[in-house]
Each structure stands twice: as structure tokens, then as C-alpha cells.
mmCIF file with all atom_site columns, C-alpha atoms in Angstrom:
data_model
loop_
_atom_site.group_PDB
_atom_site.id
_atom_site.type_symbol
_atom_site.label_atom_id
_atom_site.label_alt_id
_atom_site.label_comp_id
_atom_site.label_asym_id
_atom_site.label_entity_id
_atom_site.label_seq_id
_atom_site.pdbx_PDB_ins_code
_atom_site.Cartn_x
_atom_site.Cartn_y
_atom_site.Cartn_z
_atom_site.occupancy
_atom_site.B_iso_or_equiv
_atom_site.pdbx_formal_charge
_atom_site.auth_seq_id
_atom_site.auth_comp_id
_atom_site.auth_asym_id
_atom_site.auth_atom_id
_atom_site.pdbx_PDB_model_num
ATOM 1  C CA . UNK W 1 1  ? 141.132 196.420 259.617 1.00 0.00 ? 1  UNK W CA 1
ATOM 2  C CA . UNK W 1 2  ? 140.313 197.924 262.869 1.00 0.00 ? 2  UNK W CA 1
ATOM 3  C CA . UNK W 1 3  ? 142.638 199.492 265.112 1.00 0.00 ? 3  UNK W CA 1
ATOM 4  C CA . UNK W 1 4  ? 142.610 201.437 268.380 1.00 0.00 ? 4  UNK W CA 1
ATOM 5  C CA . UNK W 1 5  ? 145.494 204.104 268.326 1.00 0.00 ? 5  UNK W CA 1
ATOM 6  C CA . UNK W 1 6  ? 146.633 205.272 272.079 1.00 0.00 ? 6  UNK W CA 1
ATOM 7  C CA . UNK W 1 7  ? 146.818 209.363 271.787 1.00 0.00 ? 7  UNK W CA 1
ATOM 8  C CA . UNK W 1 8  ? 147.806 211.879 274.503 1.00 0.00 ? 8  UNK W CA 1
ATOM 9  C CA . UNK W 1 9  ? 144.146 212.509 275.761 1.00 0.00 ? 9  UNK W CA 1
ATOM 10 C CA . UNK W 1 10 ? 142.940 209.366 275.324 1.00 0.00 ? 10 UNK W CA 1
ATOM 11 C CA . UNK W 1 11 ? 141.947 207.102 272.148 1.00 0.00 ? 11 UNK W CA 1
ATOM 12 C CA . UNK W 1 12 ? 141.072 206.773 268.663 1.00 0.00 ? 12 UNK W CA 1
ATOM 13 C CA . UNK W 1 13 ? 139.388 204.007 266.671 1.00 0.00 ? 13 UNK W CA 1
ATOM 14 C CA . UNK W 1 14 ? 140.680 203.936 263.292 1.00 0.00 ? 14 UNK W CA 1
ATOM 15 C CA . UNK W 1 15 ? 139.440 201.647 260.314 1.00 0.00 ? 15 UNK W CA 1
ATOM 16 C CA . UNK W 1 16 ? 142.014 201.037 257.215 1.00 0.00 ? 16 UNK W CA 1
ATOM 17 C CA . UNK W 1 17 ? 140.674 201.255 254.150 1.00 0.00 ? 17 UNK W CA 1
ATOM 18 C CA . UNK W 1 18 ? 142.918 199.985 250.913 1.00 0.00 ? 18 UNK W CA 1
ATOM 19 C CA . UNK W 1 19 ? 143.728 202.940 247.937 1.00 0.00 ? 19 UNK W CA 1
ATOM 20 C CA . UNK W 1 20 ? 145.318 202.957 245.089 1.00 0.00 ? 20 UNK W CA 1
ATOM 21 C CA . UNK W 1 21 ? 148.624 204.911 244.596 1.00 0.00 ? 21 UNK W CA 1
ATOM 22 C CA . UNK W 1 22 ? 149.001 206.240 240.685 1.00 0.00 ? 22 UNK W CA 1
ATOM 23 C CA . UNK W 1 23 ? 152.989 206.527 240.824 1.00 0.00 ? 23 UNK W CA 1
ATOM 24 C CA . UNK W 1 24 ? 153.847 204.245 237.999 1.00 0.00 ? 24 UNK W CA 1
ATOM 25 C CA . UNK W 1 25 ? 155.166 205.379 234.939 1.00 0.00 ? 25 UNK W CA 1
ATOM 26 C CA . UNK W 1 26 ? 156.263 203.745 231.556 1.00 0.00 ? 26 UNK W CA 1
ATOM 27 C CA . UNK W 1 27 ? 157.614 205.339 229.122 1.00 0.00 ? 27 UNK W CA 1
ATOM 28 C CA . UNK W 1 28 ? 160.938 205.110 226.395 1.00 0.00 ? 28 UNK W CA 1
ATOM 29 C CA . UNK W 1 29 ? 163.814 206.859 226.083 1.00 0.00 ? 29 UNK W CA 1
ATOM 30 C CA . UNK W 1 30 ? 166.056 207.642 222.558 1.00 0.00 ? 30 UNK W CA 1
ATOM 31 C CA . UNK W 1 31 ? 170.025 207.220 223.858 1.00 0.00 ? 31 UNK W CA 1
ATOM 32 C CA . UNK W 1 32 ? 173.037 207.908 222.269 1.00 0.00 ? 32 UNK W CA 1
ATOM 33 C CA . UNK W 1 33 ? 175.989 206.415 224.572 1.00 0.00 ? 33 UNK W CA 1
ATOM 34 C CA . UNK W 1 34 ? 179.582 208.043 223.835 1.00 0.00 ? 34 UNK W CA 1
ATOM 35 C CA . UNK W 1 35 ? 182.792 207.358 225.746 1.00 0.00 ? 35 UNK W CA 1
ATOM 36 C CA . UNK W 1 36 ? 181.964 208.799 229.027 1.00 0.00 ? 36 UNK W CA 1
ATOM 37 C CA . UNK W 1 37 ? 178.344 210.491 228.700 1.00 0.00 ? 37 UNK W CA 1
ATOM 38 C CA . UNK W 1 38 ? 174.751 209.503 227.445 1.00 0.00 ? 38 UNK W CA 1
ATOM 39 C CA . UNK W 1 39 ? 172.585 211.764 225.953 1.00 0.00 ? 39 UNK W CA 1
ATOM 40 C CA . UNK W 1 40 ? 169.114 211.115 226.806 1.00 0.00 ? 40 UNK W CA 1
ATOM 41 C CA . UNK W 1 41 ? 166.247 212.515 224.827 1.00 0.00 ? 41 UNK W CA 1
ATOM 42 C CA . UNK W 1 42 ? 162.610 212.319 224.441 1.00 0.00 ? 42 UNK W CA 1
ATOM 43 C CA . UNK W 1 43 ? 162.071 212.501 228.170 1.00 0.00 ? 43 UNK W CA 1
ATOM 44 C CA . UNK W 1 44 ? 158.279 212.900 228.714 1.00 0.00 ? 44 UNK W CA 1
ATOM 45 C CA . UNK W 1 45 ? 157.323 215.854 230.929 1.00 0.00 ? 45 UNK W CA 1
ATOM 46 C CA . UNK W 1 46 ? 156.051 213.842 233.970 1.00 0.00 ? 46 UNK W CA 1
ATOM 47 C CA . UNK W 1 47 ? 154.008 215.407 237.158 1.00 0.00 ? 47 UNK W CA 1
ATOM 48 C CA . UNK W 1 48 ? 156.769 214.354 239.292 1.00 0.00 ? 48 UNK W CA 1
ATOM 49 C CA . UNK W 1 49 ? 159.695 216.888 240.802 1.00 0.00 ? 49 UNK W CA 1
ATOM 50 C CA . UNK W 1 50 ? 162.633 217.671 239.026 1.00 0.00 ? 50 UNK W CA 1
ATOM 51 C CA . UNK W 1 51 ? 165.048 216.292 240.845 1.00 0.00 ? 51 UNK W CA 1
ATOM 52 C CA . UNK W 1 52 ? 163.749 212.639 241.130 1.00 0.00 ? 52 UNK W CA 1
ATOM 53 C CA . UNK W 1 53 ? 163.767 213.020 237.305 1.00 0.00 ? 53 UNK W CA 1
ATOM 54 C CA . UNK W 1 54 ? 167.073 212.935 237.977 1.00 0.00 ? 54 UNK W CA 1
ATOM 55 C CA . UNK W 1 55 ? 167.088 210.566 240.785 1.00 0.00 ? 55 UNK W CA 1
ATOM 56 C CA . UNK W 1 56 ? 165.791 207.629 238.584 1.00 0.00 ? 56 UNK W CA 1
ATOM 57 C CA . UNK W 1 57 ? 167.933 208.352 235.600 1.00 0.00 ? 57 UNK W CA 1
ATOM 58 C CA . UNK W 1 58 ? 170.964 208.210 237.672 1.00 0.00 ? 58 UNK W CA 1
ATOM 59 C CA . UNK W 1 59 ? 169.394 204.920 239.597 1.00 0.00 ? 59 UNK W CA 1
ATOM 60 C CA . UNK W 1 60 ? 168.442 203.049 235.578 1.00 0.00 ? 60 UNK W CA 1
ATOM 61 C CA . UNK W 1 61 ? 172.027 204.234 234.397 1.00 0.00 ? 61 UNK W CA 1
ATOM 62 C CA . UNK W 1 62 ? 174.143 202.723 237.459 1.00 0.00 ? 62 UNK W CA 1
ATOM 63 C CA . UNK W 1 63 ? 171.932 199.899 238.193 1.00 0.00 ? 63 UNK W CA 1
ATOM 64 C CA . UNK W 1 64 ? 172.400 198.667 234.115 1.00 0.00 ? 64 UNK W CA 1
ATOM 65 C CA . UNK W 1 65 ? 176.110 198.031 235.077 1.00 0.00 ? 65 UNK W CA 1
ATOM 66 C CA . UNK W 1 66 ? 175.773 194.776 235.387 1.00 0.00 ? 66 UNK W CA 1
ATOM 67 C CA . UNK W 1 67 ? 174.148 194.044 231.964 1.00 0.00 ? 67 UNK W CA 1
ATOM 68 C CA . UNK W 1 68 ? 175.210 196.160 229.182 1.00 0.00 ? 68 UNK W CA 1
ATOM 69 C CA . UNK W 1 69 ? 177.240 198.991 230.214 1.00 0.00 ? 69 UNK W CA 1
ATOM 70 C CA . UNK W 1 70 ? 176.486 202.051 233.333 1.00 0.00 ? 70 UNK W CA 1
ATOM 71 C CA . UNK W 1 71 ? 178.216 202.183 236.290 1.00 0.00 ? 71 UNK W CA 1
ATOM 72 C CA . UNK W 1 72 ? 179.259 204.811 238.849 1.00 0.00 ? 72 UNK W CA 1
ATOM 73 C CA . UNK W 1 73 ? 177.378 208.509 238.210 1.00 0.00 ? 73 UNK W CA 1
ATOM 74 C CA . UNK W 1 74 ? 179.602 211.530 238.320 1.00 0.00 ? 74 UNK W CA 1
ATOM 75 C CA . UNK W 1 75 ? 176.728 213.728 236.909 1.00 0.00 ? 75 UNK W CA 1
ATOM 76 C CA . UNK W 1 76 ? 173.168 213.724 235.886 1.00 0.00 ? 76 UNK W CA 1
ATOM 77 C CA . UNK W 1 77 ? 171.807 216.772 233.863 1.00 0.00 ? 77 UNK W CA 1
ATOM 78 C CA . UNK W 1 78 ? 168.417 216.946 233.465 1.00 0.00 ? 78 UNK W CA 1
ATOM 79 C CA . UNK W 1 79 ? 166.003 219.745 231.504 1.00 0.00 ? 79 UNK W CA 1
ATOM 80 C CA . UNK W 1 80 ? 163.052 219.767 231.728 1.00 0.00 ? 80 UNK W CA 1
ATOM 81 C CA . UNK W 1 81 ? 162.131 222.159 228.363 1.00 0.00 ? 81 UNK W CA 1
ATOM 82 C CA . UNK W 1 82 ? 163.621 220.096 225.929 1.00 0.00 ? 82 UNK W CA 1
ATOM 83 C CA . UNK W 1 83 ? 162.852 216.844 227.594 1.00 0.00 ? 83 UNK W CA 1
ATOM 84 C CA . UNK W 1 84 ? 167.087 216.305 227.937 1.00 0.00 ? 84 UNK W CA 1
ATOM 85 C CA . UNK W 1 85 ? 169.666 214.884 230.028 1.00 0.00 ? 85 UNK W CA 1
ATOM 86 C CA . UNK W 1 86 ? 172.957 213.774 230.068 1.00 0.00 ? 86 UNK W CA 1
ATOM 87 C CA . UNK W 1 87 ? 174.473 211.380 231.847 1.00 0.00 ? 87 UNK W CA 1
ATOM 88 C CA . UNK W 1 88 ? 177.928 211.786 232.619 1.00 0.00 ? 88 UNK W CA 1
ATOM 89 C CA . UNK W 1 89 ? 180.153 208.768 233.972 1.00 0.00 ? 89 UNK W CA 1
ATOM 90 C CA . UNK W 1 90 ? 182.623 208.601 236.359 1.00 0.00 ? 90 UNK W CA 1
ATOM 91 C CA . UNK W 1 91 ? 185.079 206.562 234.417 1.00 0.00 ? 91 UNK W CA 1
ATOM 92 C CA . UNK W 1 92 ? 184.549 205.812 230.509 1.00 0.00 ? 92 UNK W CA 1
ATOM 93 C CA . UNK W 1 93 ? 183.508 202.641 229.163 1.00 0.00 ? 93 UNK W CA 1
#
């Protein structure tokens, strides 16, 4: 757990020390799936940016391909207020 770290004007001695991260979150999700968009709803407001809101509903949505529907992302709208998004899909299905 000890380390020495080389530095321009010399050295350091550094000790690591383990932390916890609190990043996890679990939460569900109401969907209603039509041809070629999903409407997402009930979206808790989350102290995490905007945009990887968005990031992970477009990563859940194209990674469920496989399994029961999803696939390519042409679109993800996301907001915030009304705890919202839709999903829009490249090709319909």
C-alpha cells in the first residue's frame, strides 16, 4: 500500500488507502414501446448530469437487443422536469 512516486524535484511517499464510491443507482422505469419509439416515464431525478441520463438510457435500450427488443439509437430525449424520455429507434421493430 506504499508507494514512492518519482516527481520533477524529487520524491513523494504515498500510502493508498481503500474508499468507497456511491455511484450505484437502482431504480424502475414505467415503458410504453410503440413501433419505432419508447416512452419512458417515472424517471427519478438523480444527482448525476443530464446528459449521462441520457447516456445510460440509450446504453439499457441498445444493449436489450439481444433479449426482447432495442437496437440501434437514432435519438434519446430526456427531461428532466417531468422525469421523461423518449427513445426513438433507428429502424422499427
Amino acid at each position: 500500500s506504499k508507494h514512492c512516486v518519482n516527481l520533477d524535484n524529487g520524491t513523494a511517499n504515498v500510502t493508498v488507502k481503500p474508499f468507497d464510491l456511491d455511484m450505484g443507482f437502482h431504480f424502475e422505469l414505467c415503458v410504453t414501446v410503440s413501433g419505432k419509439k419508447i416512452n419512458v416515464s417515472e424517471i427519478p431525478e438523480l444527482p448525476i448530469p443530464e446528459d449521462w441520463i441520457r447516456d445510460k438510457l440509450e446504453l439499457h435500450f441498445y444493449k436489450t437487443e439481444q433479449a426482447d427488443g432495442g437496437g440501434e439509437i437514432e435519438n434519446v430525449t430526456y427531461n428532466k422536469g417531468s422525469g421523461t424520455a423518449v427513445i426513438t429507434f433507428l429502424k422499427p421493430g
